[in-house]
Each structure stands twice: as structure tokens, then as C-alpha cells.
PDB file of C-alpha atoms in Angstrom:
ATOM      1  CA  UNK A 244     -12.563  31.607 -33.832  1.00 43.00           C
ATOM      2  CA  UNK A 245     -11.412  28.480 -34.390  1.00 49.00           C
ATOM      3  CA  UNK A 246      -8.212  27.445 -34.246  1.00 49.00           C
ATOM      4  CA  UNK A 247      -6.558  26.660 -37.943  1.00 50.00           C
ATOM      5  CA  UNK A 248      -4.994  22.674 -37.176  1.00 50.00           C
ATOM      6  CA  UNK A 249      -1.945  23.508 -38.599  1.00 49.00           C
ATOM      7  CA  UNK A 250      -1.895  25.841 -35.741  1.00 71.00           C
ATOM      8  CA  UNK A 251      -1.980  23.182 -32.730  1.00 78.00           C
ATOM      9  CA  UNK A 252       1.617  21.740 -33.617  1.00 82.00           C
ATOM     10  CA  UNK A 253       3.030  24.132 -32.445  1.00 85.00           C
ATOM     11  CA  UNK A 254       0.708  24.698 -28.878  1.00 83.00           C
ATOM     12  CA  UNK A 255       1.756  20.411 -28.744  1.00 85.00           C
ATOM     13  CA  UNK A 256       5.212  21.262 -28.803  1.00 90.00           C
ATOM     14  CA  UNK A 257       5.252  24.088 -26.806  1.00 89.00           C
ATOM     15  CA  UNK A 258       3.036  22.133 -23.719  1.00 86.00           C
ATOM     16  CA  UNK A 259       5.846  19.358 -24.128  1.00 91.00           C
ATOM     17  CA  UNK A 260       8.990  22.179 -24.042  1.00 93.00           C
ATOM     18  CA  UNK A 261       6.878  23.063 -20.567  1.00 90.00           C
ATOM     19  CA  UNK A 262       6.208  19.794 -19.264  1.00 91.00           C
ATOM     20  CA  UNK A 263      10.641  18.621 -19.797  1.00 93.00           C
ATOM     21  CA  UNK A 264      11.469  22.812 -18.200  1.00 94.00           C
ATOM     22  CA  UNK A 265       8.739  23.038 -15.631  1.00 93.00           C
ATOM     23  CA  UNK A 266      10.753  20.368 -13.642  1.00 94.00           C
ATOM     24  CA  UNK A 267      14.478  21.838 -14.201  1.00 96.00           C
ATOM     25  CA  UNK A 268      12.724  25.137 -11.628  1.00 95.00           C
ATOM     26  CA  UNK A 269      11.617  22.060  -9.004  1.00 95.00           C
ATOM     27  CA  UNK A 270      15.611  20.747  -9.398  1.00 96.00           C
ATOM     28  CA  UNK A 271      17.218  23.908  -8.925  1.00 97.00           C
ATOM     29  CA  UNK A 272      15.167  25.052  -6.556  1.00 97.00           C
ATOM     30  CA  UNK A 273      16.334  21.792  -4.387  1.00 96.00           C
ATOM     31  CA  UNK A 274      19.759  22.305  -5.416  1.00 96.00           C
ATOM     32  CA  UNK A 275      18.936  26.030  -3.698  1.00 97.00           C
ATOM     33  CA  UNK A 276      17.623  24.630  -0.859  1.00 95.00           C
ATOM     34  CA  UNK A 277      20.730  22.301   0.284  1.00 93.00           C
ATOM     35  CA  UNK A 278      22.511  26.253   1.727  1.00 95.00           C
ATOM     36  CA  UNK A 279      19.256  29.041   1.313  1.00 96.00           C
ATOM     37  CA  UNK A 280      16.293  29.150   3.160  1.00 96.00           C
ATOM     38  CA  UNK A 281      12.939  28.125   1.268  1.00 96.00           C
ATOM     39  CA  UNK A 282      11.888  31.647   1.748  1.00 96.00           C
ATOM     40  CA  UNK A 283      14.826  33.718  -0.069  1.00 96.00           C
ATOM     41  CA  UNK A 284      14.583  30.554  -2.842  1.00 97.00           C
ATOM     42  CA  UNK A 285      10.752  31.886  -3.573  1.00 97.00           C
ATOM     43  CA  UNK A 286      12.333  35.877  -3.160  1.00 96.00           C
ATOM     44  CA  UNK A 287      15.089  34.566  -5.583  1.00 96.00           C
ATOM     45  CA  UNK A 288      11.848  33.360  -8.160  1.00 96.00           C
ATOM     46  CA  UNK A 289      10.743  37.152  -8.302  1.00 96.00           C
ATOM     47  CA  UNK A 290      14.017  38.794  -9.134  1.00 96.00           C
ATOM     48  CA  UNK A 291      14.614  36.982 -11.382  1.00 96.00           C
ATOM     49  CA  UNK A 292      11.436  36.327 -13.424  1.00 94.00           C
ATOM     50  CA  UNK A 293      10.416  39.852 -12.607  1.00 93.00           C
ATOM     51  CA  UNK A 294      13.473  41.053 -14.411  1.00 94.00           C
ATOM     52  CA  UNK A 295      13.145  38.787 -17.466  1.00 93.00           C
ATOM     53  CA  UNK A 296      10.118  39.433 -18.212  1.00 91.00           C
ATOM     54  CA  UNK A 297      10.422  43.890 -18.131  1.00 91.00           C
ATOM     55  CA  UNK A 298      12.551  43.473 -21.088  1.00 91.00           C
ATOM     56  CA  UNK A 299      10.193  41.339 -22.721  1.00 88.00           C
ATOM     57  CA  UNK A 300       6.317  43.343 -21.912  1.00 89.00           C
ATOM     58  CA  UNK A 301       9.098  46.358 -23.649  1.00 89.00           C
ATOM     59  CA  UNK A 302       9.951  45.567 -26.519  1.00 91.00           C
ATOM     60  CA  UNK A 303       6.057  43.722 -27.119  1.00 89.00           C
ATOM     61  CA  UNK A 304       4.804  47.666 -25.838  1.00 89.00           C
ATOM     62  CA  UNK A 305       2.404  46.227 -23.079  1.00 86.00           C
ATOM     63  CA  UNK A 306       0.828  48.636 -21.230  1.00 84.00           C
ATOM     64  CA  UNK A 307       2.205  47.750 -17.795  1.00 84.00           C
ATOM     65  CA  UNK A 308      -1.134  50.487 -16.174  1.00 86.00           C
ATOM     66  CA  UNK A 309      -3.077  48.930 -13.434  1.00 88.00           C
ATOM     67  CA  UNK A 310      -6.857  49.811 -12.729  1.00 89.00           C
ATOM     68  CA  UNK A 311      -7.140  49.863  -8.697  1.00 90.00           C
ATOM     69  CA  UNK A 312      -9.279  46.384  -9.354  1.00 90.00           C
ATOM     70  CA  UNK A 313      -6.457  44.689 -11.267  1.00 91.00           C
ATOM     71  CA  UNK A 314      -3.940  45.809  -9.162  1.00 93.00           C
ATOM     72  CA  UNK A 315      -6.269  43.947  -5.886  1.00 94.00           C
ATOM     73  CA  UNK A 316      -6.665  40.891  -8.563  1.00 93.00           C
ATOM     74  CA  UNK A 317      -2.570  40.317  -9.355  1.00 94.00           C
ATOM     75  CA  UNK A 318      -1.936  40.937  -5.099  1.00 95.00           C
ATOM     76  CA  UNK A 319      -4.505  38.294  -5.060  1.00 95.00           C
ATOM     77  CA  UNK A 320      -2.745  35.894  -7.782  1.00 93.00           C
ATOM     78  CA  UNK A 321       1.021  36.736  -5.991  1.00 95.00           C
ATOM     79  CA  UNK A 322      -0.180  35.615  -2.843  1.00 97.00           C
ATOM     80  CA  UNK A 323      -1.528  32.411  -3.729  1.00 95.00           C
ATOM     81  CA  UNK A 324       1.987  31.096  -5.841  1.00 94.00           C
ATOM     82  CA  UNK A 325       4.060  32.458  -2.818  1.00 96.00           C
ATOM     83  CA  UNK A 326       2.370  30.485  -1.092  1.00 97.00           C
ATOM     84  CA  UNK A 327       1.844  27.196  -3.119  1.00 95.00           C
ATOM     85  CA  UNK A 328       5.845  27.804  -4.325  1.00 95.00           C
ATOM     86  CA  UNK A 329       6.473  27.938  -0.984  1.00 97.00           C
ATOM     87  CA  UNK A 330       5.038  24.904   0.283  1.00 96.00           C
ATOM     88  CA  UNK A 331       6.753  23.102  -2.503  1.00 96.00           C
ATOM     89  CA  UNK A 332      10.154  23.548  -2.066  1.00 96.00           C
ATOM     90  CA  UNK A 333       9.378  22.645   1.164  1.00 95.00           C
ATOM     91  CA  UNK A 334       8.704  19.315   0.907  1.00 95.00           C
ATOM     92  CA  UNK A 335      11.550  19.062  -2.136  1.00 95.00           C
ATOM     93  CA  UNK A 336      14.112  20.370   0.246  1.00 94.00           C
ATOM     94  CA  UNK A 337      13.995  16.667   2.038  1.00 92.00           C
ATOM     95  CA  UNK A 338      11.443  14.442  -0.553  1.00 92.00           C
ATOM     96  CA  UNK A 339      12.536  13.413  -3.699  1.00 92.00           C
ATOM     97  CA  UNK A 340      11.328  16.135  -6.809  1.00 93.00           C
ATOM     98  CA  UNK A 341       8.238  13.465  -7.831  1.00 91.00           C
ATOM     99  CA  UNK A 342       7.536  11.981  -5.193  1.00 91.00           C
ATOM    100  CA  UNK A 343       6.374  15.808  -4.338  1.00 92.00           C
ATOM    101  CA  UNK A 344       4.989  16.876  -8.145  1.00 91.00           C
ATOM    102  CA  UNK A 345       2.370  13.451  -7.909  1.00 89.00           C
ATOM    103  CA  UNK A 346       1.097  14.281  -5.021  1.00 89.00           C
ATOM    104  CA  UNK A 347       0.876  18.360  -5.630  1.00 90.00           C
ATOM    105  CA  UNK A 348      -1.292  16.894  -9.197  1.00 87.00           C
ATOM    106  CA  UNK A 349      -4.441  16.640  -7.223  1.00 87.00           C
ATOM    107  CA  UNK A 350      -4.460  20.652  -8.015  1.00 83.00           C
ATOM    108  CA  UNK A 351      -7.197  19.741 -10.837  1.00 81.00           C
ATOM    109  CA  UNK A 352      -9.149  17.947  -8.400  1.00 82.00           C
ATOM    110  CA  UNK A 353      -9.371  21.076  -6.028  1.00 85.00           C
ATOM    111  CA  UNK A 354      -9.463  23.282  -8.740  1.00 79.00           C
ATOM    112  CA  UNK A 355     -12.816  21.032  -9.812  1.00 79.00           C
ATOM    113  CA  UNK A 356     -14.294  21.300  -6.408  1.00 80.00           C
ATOM    114  CA  UNK A 357     -13.870  24.573  -5.891  1.00 80.00           C
ATOM    115  CA  UNK A 358     -15.195  26.323  -9.090  1.00 75.00           C
ATOM    116  CA  UNK A 359     -18.218  23.921  -8.454  1.00 76.00           C
ATOM    117  CA  UNK A 360     -18.410  25.677  -5.051  1.00 79.00           C
ATOM    118  CA  UNK A 361     -17.666  28.977  -6.441  1.00 76.00           C
ATOM    119  CA  UNK A 362     -18.534  29.493  -9.391  1.00 68.00           C
ATOM    120  CA  UNK A 363     -21.418  26.490  -9.672  1.00 73.00           C
ATOM    121  CA  UNK A 364     -19.414  25.077 -12.940  1.00 68.00           C
ATOM    122  CA  UNK A 365     -21.540  22.020 -14.343  1.00 70.00           C
ATOM    123  CA  UNK A 366     -19.789  19.531 -12.230  1.00 69.00           C
ATOM    124  CA  UNK A 367     -21.349  15.999 -12.149  1.00 73.00           C
ATOM    125  CA  UNK A 368     -20.987  13.056  -9.533  1.00 78.00           C
ATOM    126  CA  UNK A 369     -19.416  11.345 -11.974  1.00 78.00           C
ATOM    127  CA  UNK A 370     -15.904  14.042 -12.451  1.00 76.00           C
ATOM    128  CA  UNK A 371     -16.705  14.475  -8.945  1.00 78.00           C
ATOM    129  CA  UNK A 372     -15.846  10.720  -8.050  1.00 83.00           C
ATOM    130  CA  UNK A 373     -12.924  10.524 -10.245  1.00 78.00           C
ATOM    131  CA  UNK A 374     -11.515  13.453  -7.766  1.00 78.00           C
ATOM    132  CA  UNK A 375     -11.952  11.365  -4.790  1.00 81.00           C
ATOM    133  CA  UNK A 376      -9.946   8.306  -6.577  1.00 83.00           C
ATOM    134  CA  UNK A 377      -7.413  10.503  -7.505  1.00 82.00           C
ATOM    135  CA  UNK A 378      -7.403  11.972  -4.026  1.00 77.00           C
ATOM    136  CA  UNK A 379      -6.755   7.980  -2.601  1.00 84.00           C
ATOM    137  CA  UNK A 380      -4.256   8.416  -5.698  1.00 83.00           C
ATOM    138  CA  UNK A 381      -2.129  10.706  -3.803  1.00 84.00           C
ATOM    139  CA  UNK A 382      -2.632   9.248  -0.128  1.00 81.00           C
ATOM    140  CA  UNK A 383      -0.621   6.181  -2.037  1.00 83.00           C
ATOM    141  CA  UNK A 384       2.317   8.536  -2.372  1.00 85.00           C
ATOM    142  CA  UNK A 385       1.973  10.266   0.885  1.00 84.00           C
ATOM    143  CA  UNK A 386       1.093   6.884   3.135  1.00 76.00           C
ATOM    144  CA  UNK A 387       5.285   6.124   2.433  1.00 76.00           C
ATOM    145  CA  UNK A 388       6.515  10.133   1.801  1.00 80.00           C
ATOM    146  CA  UNK A 389       5.370  10.356   5.631  1.00 77.00           C
ATOM    147  CA  UNK A 390       7.038   7.545   7.437  1.00 74.00           C
ATOM    148  CA  UNK A 391       9.993   8.589   5.360  1.00 78.00           C
ATOM    149  CA  UNK A 392      10.100  12.336   6.021  1.00 81.00           C
ATOM    150  CA  UNK A 393       7.551  12.928   8.242  1.00 84.00           C
ATOM    151  CA  UNK A 394       4.955  15.795   8.078  1.00 86.00           C
ATOM    152  CA  UNK A 395       7.571  17.568   5.119  1.00 87.00           C
ATOM    153  CA  UNK A 396       5.227  14.726   2.766  1.00 87.00           C
ATOM    154  CA  UNK A 397       2.115  16.958   3.295  1.00 90.00           C
ATOM    155  CA  UNK A 398       3.274  20.958   1.702  1.00 94.00           C
ATOM    156  CA  UNK A 399       2.522  19.691  -1.398  1.00 93.00           C
ATOM    157  CA  UNK A 400      -0.606  19.281  -1.003  1.00 92.00           C
ATOM    158  CA  UNK A 401      -0.067  22.836   0.741  1.00 93.00           C
ATOM    159  CA  UNK A 402       1.100  23.094  -3.266  1.00 94.00           C
ATOM    160  CA  UNK A 403      -1.956  21.786  -4.970  1.00 91.00           C
ATOM    161  CA  UNK A 404      -4.982  24.018  -3.061  1.00 92.00           C
ATOM    162  CA  UNK A 405      -3.094  27.338  -3.336  1.00 94.00           C
ATOM    163  CA  UNK A 406      -2.456  26.873  -6.779  1.00 89.00           C
ATOM    164  CA  UNK A 407      -5.955  25.984  -7.250  1.00 87.00           C
ATOM    165  CA  UNK A 408      -6.867  29.542  -5.591  1.00 90.00           C
ATOM    166  CA  UNK A 409      -4.306  31.212  -8.180  1.00 88.00           C
ATOM    167  CA  UNK A 410      -5.553  29.011 -10.854  1.00 83.00           C
ATOM    168  CA  UNK A 411      -8.926  30.675  -9.553  1.00 84.00           C
ATOM    169  CA  UNK A 412      -7.323  34.157  -9.797  1.00 87.00           C
ATOM    170  CA  UNK A 413      -5.684  33.966 -12.879  1.00 82.00           C
ATOM    171  CA  UNK A 414      -9.102  33.166 -14.133  1.00 78.00           C
ATOM    172  CA  UNK A 415      -9.985  36.202 -12.909  1.00 83.00           C
ATOM    173  CA  UNK A 416      -7.545  38.528 -14.509  1.00 85.00           C
ATOM    174  CA  UNK A 417      -7.045  36.795 -17.740  1.00 75.00           C
ATOM    175  CA  UNK A 418     -10.357  38.829 -18.898  1.00 77.00           C
ATOM    176  CA  UNK A 419      -8.940  41.881 -19.092  1.00 82.00           C
ATOM    177  CA  UNK A 420      -4.711  41.428 -19.063  1.00 85.00           C
ATOM    178  CA  UNK A 421      -2.622  40.721 -21.287  1.00 84.00           C
ATOM    179  CA  UNK A 422      -1.021  37.009 -19.829  1.00 83.00           C
ATOM    180  CA  UNK A 423       2.897  37.855 -20.323  1.00 86.00           C
ATOM    181  CA  UNK A 424       1.739  41.592 -18.369  1.00 89.00           C
ATOM    182  CA  UNK A 425       0.260  38.753 -15.941  1.00 87.00           C
ATOM    183  CA  UNK A 426       3.456  37.300 -15.169  1.00 89.00           C
ATOM    184  CA  UNK A 427       5.699  40.410 -15.175  1.00 92.00           C
ATOM    185  CA  UNK A 428       2.985  42.235 -12.368  1.00 93.00           C
ATOM    186  CA  UNK A 429       2.697  38.594 -10.782  1.00 92.00           C
ATOM    187  CA  UNK A 430       6.201  38.765 -10.276  1.00 94.00           C
ATOM    188  CA  UNK A 431       7.216  42.697  -9.355  1.00 94.00           C
ATOM    189  CA  UNK A 432       4.115  42.797  -6.215  1.00 96.00           C
ATOM    190  CA  UNK A 433       4.896  39.261  -5.310  1.00 95.00           C
ATOM    191  CA  UNK A 434       8.601  40.279  -4.778  1.00 96.00           C
ATOM    192  CA  UNK A 435       6.763  43.253  -3.007  1.00 96.00           C
ATOM    193  CA  UNK A 436       5.395  41.011  -0.315  1.00 96.00           C
ATOM    194  CA  UNK A 437       9.040  38.518   0.007  1.00 96.00           C
ATOM    195  CA  UNK A 438      11.382  41.286   0.352  1.00 95.00           C
ATOM    196  CA  UNK A 439       9.466  42.634   4.297  1.00 95.00           C
ATOM    197  CA  UNK A 440       9.538  38.929   5.389  1.00 94.00           C
ATOM    198  CA  UNK A 441      12.947  38.481   4.834  1.00 94.00           C
ATOM    199  CA  UNK A 442      14.732  41.763   6.129  1.00 93.00           C
ATOM    200  CA  UNK A 443      12.711  41.200   9.036  1.00 94.00           C
ATOM    201  CA  UNK A 444      13.562  37.468   9.105  1.00 94.00           C
ATOM    202  CA  UNK A 445      17.327  38.134   8.664  1.00 92.00           C
ATOM    203  CA  UNK A 446      19.530  37.361  12.275  1.00 91.00           C
ATOM    204  CA  UNK A 447      16.822  35.761  13.230  1.00 91.00           C
ATOM    205  CA  UNK A 448      18.043  32.447  12.869  1.00 87.00           C
ATOM    206  CA  UNK A 449      14.169  31.554  11.755  1.00 90.00           C
ATOM    207  CA  UNK A 450      15.082  28.293   9.189  1.00 89.00           C
ATOM    208  CA  UNK A 451      12.777  29.036   5.921  1.00 92.00           C
ATOM    209  CA  UNK A 452      13.170  32.565   6.104  1.00 94.00           C
ATOM    210  CA  UNK A 453      16.735  34.098   8.118  1.00 94.00           C
ATOM    211  CA  UNK A 454      18.653  35.089   4.346  1.00 93.00           C
ATOM    212  CA  UNK A 455      21.812  33.983   3.799  1.00 94.00           C
ATOM    213  CA  UNK A 456      25.121  34.721   1.187  1.00 95.00           C
ATOM    214  CA  UNK A 457      25.147  32.146  -1.444  1.00 94.00           C
ATOM    215  CA  UNK A 458      28.196  30.544  -2.507  1.00 93.00           C
ATOM    216  CA  UNK A 459      29.621  29.361  -5.651  1.00 94.00           C
ATOM    217  CA  UNK A 460      26.691  27.314  -7.635  1.00 96.00           C
ATOM    218  CA  UNK A 461      24.352  28.462  -5.528  1.00 96.00           C
ATOM    219  CA  UNK A 462      23.928  31.781  -7.851  1.00 97.00           C
ATOM    220  CA  UNK A 463      23.645  30.094 -10.540  1.00 97.00           C
ATOM    221  CA  UNK A 464      20.589  27.833  -9.168  1.00 97.00           C
ATOM    222  CA  UNK A 465      19.182  30.275  -7.681  1.00 97.00           C
ATOM    223  CA  UNK A 466      19.289  32.310 -11.354  1.00 97.00           C
ATOM    224  CA  UNK A 467      17.871  29.149 -12.192  1.00 96.00           C
ATOM    225  CA  UNK A 468      14.452  28.877 -10.256  1.00 96.00           C
ATOM    226  CA  UNK A 469      13.367  32.396 -12.160  1.00 95.00           C
ATOM    227  CA  UNK A 470      14.823  31.455 -15.681  1.00 96.00           C
ATOM    228  CA  UNK A 471      13.123  28.746 -15.790  1.00 95.00           C
ATOM    229  CA  UNK A 472       9.978  29.300 -14.679  1.00 93.00           C
ATOM    230  CA  UNK A 473       9.640  32.533 -16.916  1.00 91.00           C
ATOM    231  CA  UNK A 474      10.772  30.057 -19.697  1.00 93.00           C
ATOM    232  CA  UNK A 475       8.259  27.194 -19.091  1.00 91.00           C
ATOM    233  CA  UNK A 476       5.402  29.839 -18.025  1.00 85.00           C
ATOM    234  CA  UNK A 477       5.926  31.501 -21.310  1.00 85.00           C
ATOM    235  CA  UNK A 478       5.530  28.126 -23.346  1.00 89.00           C
ATOM    236  CA  UNK A 479       2.775  27.201 -21.818  1.00 83.00           C
ATOM    237  CA  UNK A 480       1.147  30.522 -22.320  1.00 80.00           C
ATOM    238  CA  UNK A 481       1.781  30.199 -25.490  1.00 82.00           C
ATOM    239  CA  UNK A 482       0.830  26.498 -25.942  1.00 83.00           C
ATOM    240  CA  UNK A 483      -2.610  28.165 -25.004  1.00 75.00           C
ATOM    241  CA  UNK A 484      -2.453  30.501 -28.224  1.00 77.00           C
ATOM    242  CA  UNK A 485      -1.720  27.653 -31.023  1.00 81.00           C
ATOM    243  CA  UNK A 486      -3.729  24.784 -28.913  1.00 76.00           C
ATOM    244  CA  UNK A 487      -7.724  24.304 -27.369  1.00 73.00           C
ATOM    245  CA  UNK A 488      -6.888  23.497 -23.591  1.00 68.00           C
ATOM    246  CA  UNK A 489      -8.754  20.363 -24.290  1.00 65.00           C
ATOM    247  CA  UNK A 490      -5.827  19.077 -26.193  1.00 71.00           C
ATOM    248  CA  UNK A 491      -3.031  20.019 -23.907  1.00 74.00           C
ATOM    249  CA  UNK A 492      -4.285  19.911 -20.991  1.00 73.00           C
ATOM    250  CA  UNK A 493      -3.659  15.599 -21.225  1.00 76.00           C
ATOM    251  CA  UNK A 494       0.362  16.309 -21.826  1.00 80.00           C
ATOM    252  CA  UNK A 495       0.862  18.004 -18.785  1.00 82.00           C
ATOM    253  CA  UNK A 496       1.258  14.357 -16.668  1.00 84.00           C
ATOM    254  CA  UNK A 497       4.202  13.785 -18.443  1.00 86.00           C
ATOM    255  CA  UNK A 498       6.114  16.421 -16.306  1.00 89.00           C
ATOM    256  CA  UNK A 499       5.538  13.702 -14.056  1.00 88.00           C
ATOM    257  CA  UNK A 500       7.480  11.576 -16.103  1.00 88.00           C
ATOM    258  CA  UNK A 501      10.210  14.442 -16.653  1.00 92.00           C
ATOM    259  CA  UNK A 502      10.716  14.793 -13.335  1.00 92.00           C
ATOM    260  CA  UNK A 503      11.196  11.553 -12.404  1.00 91.00           C
ATOM    261  CA  UNK A 504      13.914  11.146 -15.141  1.00 93.00           C
ATOM    262  CA  UNK A 505      15.768  14.055 -13.516  1.00 93.00           C
ATOM    263  CA  UNK A 506      15.366  13.399 -10.049  1.00 93.00           C
ATOM    264  CA  UNK A 507      16.525  10.253 -10.609  1.00 93.00           C
ATOM    265  CA  UNK A 508      19.595  11.551 -13.626  1.00 94.00           C
ATOM    266  CA  UNK A 509      20.843  14.367 -10.107  1.00 94.00           C
ATOM    267  CA  UNK A 510      19.737  12.717  -7.398  1.00 94.00           C
ATOM    268  CA  UNK A 511      19.237   9.235  -7.574  1.00 94.00           C
ATOM    269  CA  UNK A 512      15.672   9.602  -6.473  1.00 92.00           C
ATOM    270  CA  UNK A 513      13.401   6.625  -7.599  1.00 89.00           C
ATOM    271  CA  UNK A 514       9.809   6.313  -7.250  1.00 87.00           C
ATOM    272  CA  UNK A 515       9.068   2.883  -5.254  1.00 85.00           C
ATOM    273  CA  UNK A 516       6.155   0.600  -6.538  1.00 88.00           C
ATOM    274  CA  UNK A 517       3.380   2.411  -3.833  1.00 86.00           C
ATOM    275  CA  UNK A 518       4.172   5.480  -5.173  1.00 87.00           C
ATOM    276  CA  UNK A 519       4.276   4.635  -9.020  1.00 89.00           C
ATOM    277  CA  UNK A 520       0.856   3.265  -8.402  1.00 91.00           C
ATOM    278  CA  UNK A 521       0.005   6.521  -6.373  1.00 89.00           C
ATOM    279  CA  UNK A 522       0.964   8.109  -9.694  1.00 89.00           C
ATOM    280  CA  UNK A 523      -0.928   5.842 -12.084  1.00 91.00           C
ATOM    281  CA  UNK A 524      -4.232   6.353 -10.453  1.00 90.00           C
ATOM    282  CA  UNK A 525      -3.524  10.387 -10.018  1.00 87.00           C
ATOM    283  CA  UNK A 526      -2.495  10.050 -13.741  1.00 88.00           C
ATOM    284  CA  UNK A 527      -5.881   8.219 -14.776  1.00 89.00           C
ATOM    285  CA  UNK A 528      -8.512  10.263 -13.040  1.00 85.00           C
ATOM    286  CA  UNK A 529      -7.025  13.436 -14.504  1.00 84.00           C
ATOM    287  CA  UNK A 530      -7.488  12.633 -17.583  1.00 85.00           C
ATOM    288  CA  UNK A 531     -10.857  10.778 -17.500  1.00 83.00           C
ATOM    289  CA  UNK A 532     -12.038  13.989 -15.744  1.00 78.00           C
ATOM    290  CA  UNK A 533     -10.410  15.856 -19.385  1.00 77.00           C
ATOM    291  CA  UNK A 534     -12.208  12.897 -20.747  1.00 79.00           C
ATOM    292  CA  UNK A 535     -15.438  14.156 -19.025  1.00 74.00           C
ATOM    293  CA  UNK A 536     -15.027  17.426 -19.938  1.00 72.00           C
ATOM    294  CA  UNK A 537     -14.632  17.280 -23.330  1.00 73.00           C
ATOM    295  CA  UNK A 538     -18.058  15.658 -23.331  1.00 73.00           C
ATOM    296  CA  UNK A 539     -18.932  18.163 -21.311  1.00 68.00           C
ATOM    297  CA  UNK A 540     -17.873  20.856 -24.210  1.00 63.00           C
ATOM    298  CA  UNK A 541     -19.404  19.111 -27.153  1.00 67.00           C
ATOM    299  CA  UNK A 542     -22.519  18.673 -25.725  1.00 65.00           C
ATOM    300  CA  UNK A 543     -23.080  22.672 -24.199  1.00 55.00           C
ATOM    301  CA  UNK A 544     -23.150  23.675 -27.828  1.00 53.00           C
ATOM    302  CA  UNK A 545     -25.328  20.938 -28.703  1.00 46.00           C
ATOM    303  CA  UNK A 546     -28.461  21.792 -25.420  1.00 45.00           C
ATOM    304  CA  UNK A 547     -27.998  25.405 -26.350  1.00 43.00           C
ATOM    305  CA  UNK A 548     -29.130  25.176 -29.212  1.00 42.00           C
ATOM    306  CA  UNK A 549     -32.573  22.777 -28.265  1.00 43.00           C
ATOM    307  CA  UNK A 550     -32.985  25.433 -25.726  1.00 41.00           C
TER     308      UNK A 550
END
């Protein structure tokens, strides 16, 4: 059944809410990272997100039962989310949020290529060319960041790579699991994976993993990491219930605008000219790929009817 036009507006509003709320997760993580190890911030995300999702899932009456196959896929999804989150927090601990996010936005290009390689998705030469241009845009952002921050500027590429695999695993799970249940199961599974690492790292002095006792406002920043993660992803989940992904996908790039505004307001960070050029190239390439995806989706039913 096609979505009614009057239901698309709530989807657009919820997607815009995601674009504003998701950078608040990044801001909270950056504020906490000044005194708290990256691994502890990642663990806090799963603690808070899981705690917030539990009453929601109980109120909705969604089953918590998992088959062995579902547990395996959820565990894989959690691994990729851990690695993606860790890479991004490690980056913004040093880099401006907007710069790191701009580099991480090469994820759709990686996802496109992985879909072609792993699932034999139809990907034409124009979309492949647009992906290459998008990567070139990322290099425009990476180059000055690499000079200013060193190898840390490469962490967002790890975020993009692991998040692409996270999306592919989500694609496998979404066919048989409610999105709210998926978020909850990913949270507790990720927590079970993170906790042993943090316990083993205690007292080792390992910079990214040796946990510390948060002080003062840091507790609020750690709570914010999980809170904004849960709220923003719920907005995206329900946005997709109201409006098709082809309508919502272009709006996702507004997240960079929100990240720039928050980064400037809170940290005084503002992208330089080369970074802006890279952001423009990445955004343009991404929007072109979305446009080609729409054309491909429209032509598919026509081709099928002629077969």
C-alpha cells in the first residue's frame, strides 16, 4: 500500500528532527571526551540507550524473543555499531564535529559499492563515478585535518566503513524484526560486548579504555550520548514509516548544517574554505546518487511490466 500524501509531512518533520538531534549526540560525546576515555563513552551510549528503550518496548508489547539466527545478526550489528561509534568519538575528541561528520558522510558511497559486491545490486557507472567524486571530496576535508590533527583525521573513514556494514546488517534484520526491538537488542548486546573490555582495561592506563569516575557535568554528557542516540534514531525509524526513503534521504545532509552550527556555537569551530569545498562535493555527489536511485526505482516497474 502506498503512503498517503498527508502522511509524508510528519515523516519529513521527523527526519528534520533527526538531523538536529543526532549532532547533539556528537556534541555530548565531544564534551565528555575531554575527561572520559572513548571506550567508556561508547559503553555509556549502550547503557543509557538500552535503559530508555526497555520501557518503550514493554509498553508497545513487542516480543523480546530471539532466534539463534536473529541473535547472530543482532550481535554482528552491535559489533559494527561499536566500531563505528568508537571511530567517530575518537575523531571528535580532537577534530571539529562538522569536519569528522563530513568525512563520515562517504558512508553512502561505501554502502553503494558494498551492495554491488555483496548483494549484486544494480549500480550503474554514473553512480560509481559519483562515489569516486564523493571520495575526492572527503580527501579535501581530510587533507587539512591530517595536517592539523595527524592520523586522527582518518578515524571518520573507519566510521563510514563500519557504519556501512552496520547498515547492511540492519538490512538483513529489518525483514523480520520490529525496528524498536532491533534498537533495544542491539543496545544490550553491545553493552555485553563493551563491559568486559572496560573491566579488563581498568588500571592499565590504556588511554582509550581505562575507565575513570565521571565528575560533575560529565555525568550529564554521558547520559546525553545515550539519550540523543535513542531519541534521534527513534525519529528516523518513525520517519521511514511515514515517508519513503527516497524522499527523506536528501534531507539527511542537513545534519552537516546542524553540526556546523552547534560546533561553532559550543566549541567555536568553523570549517575553512577547503573543508567547505569538500562538504559541497560530498553533498552534491550524494544527492546525485539519490537522484539516480530514484530514476532506477522508477524504471524498474516499467522494465518488469515489459518482461
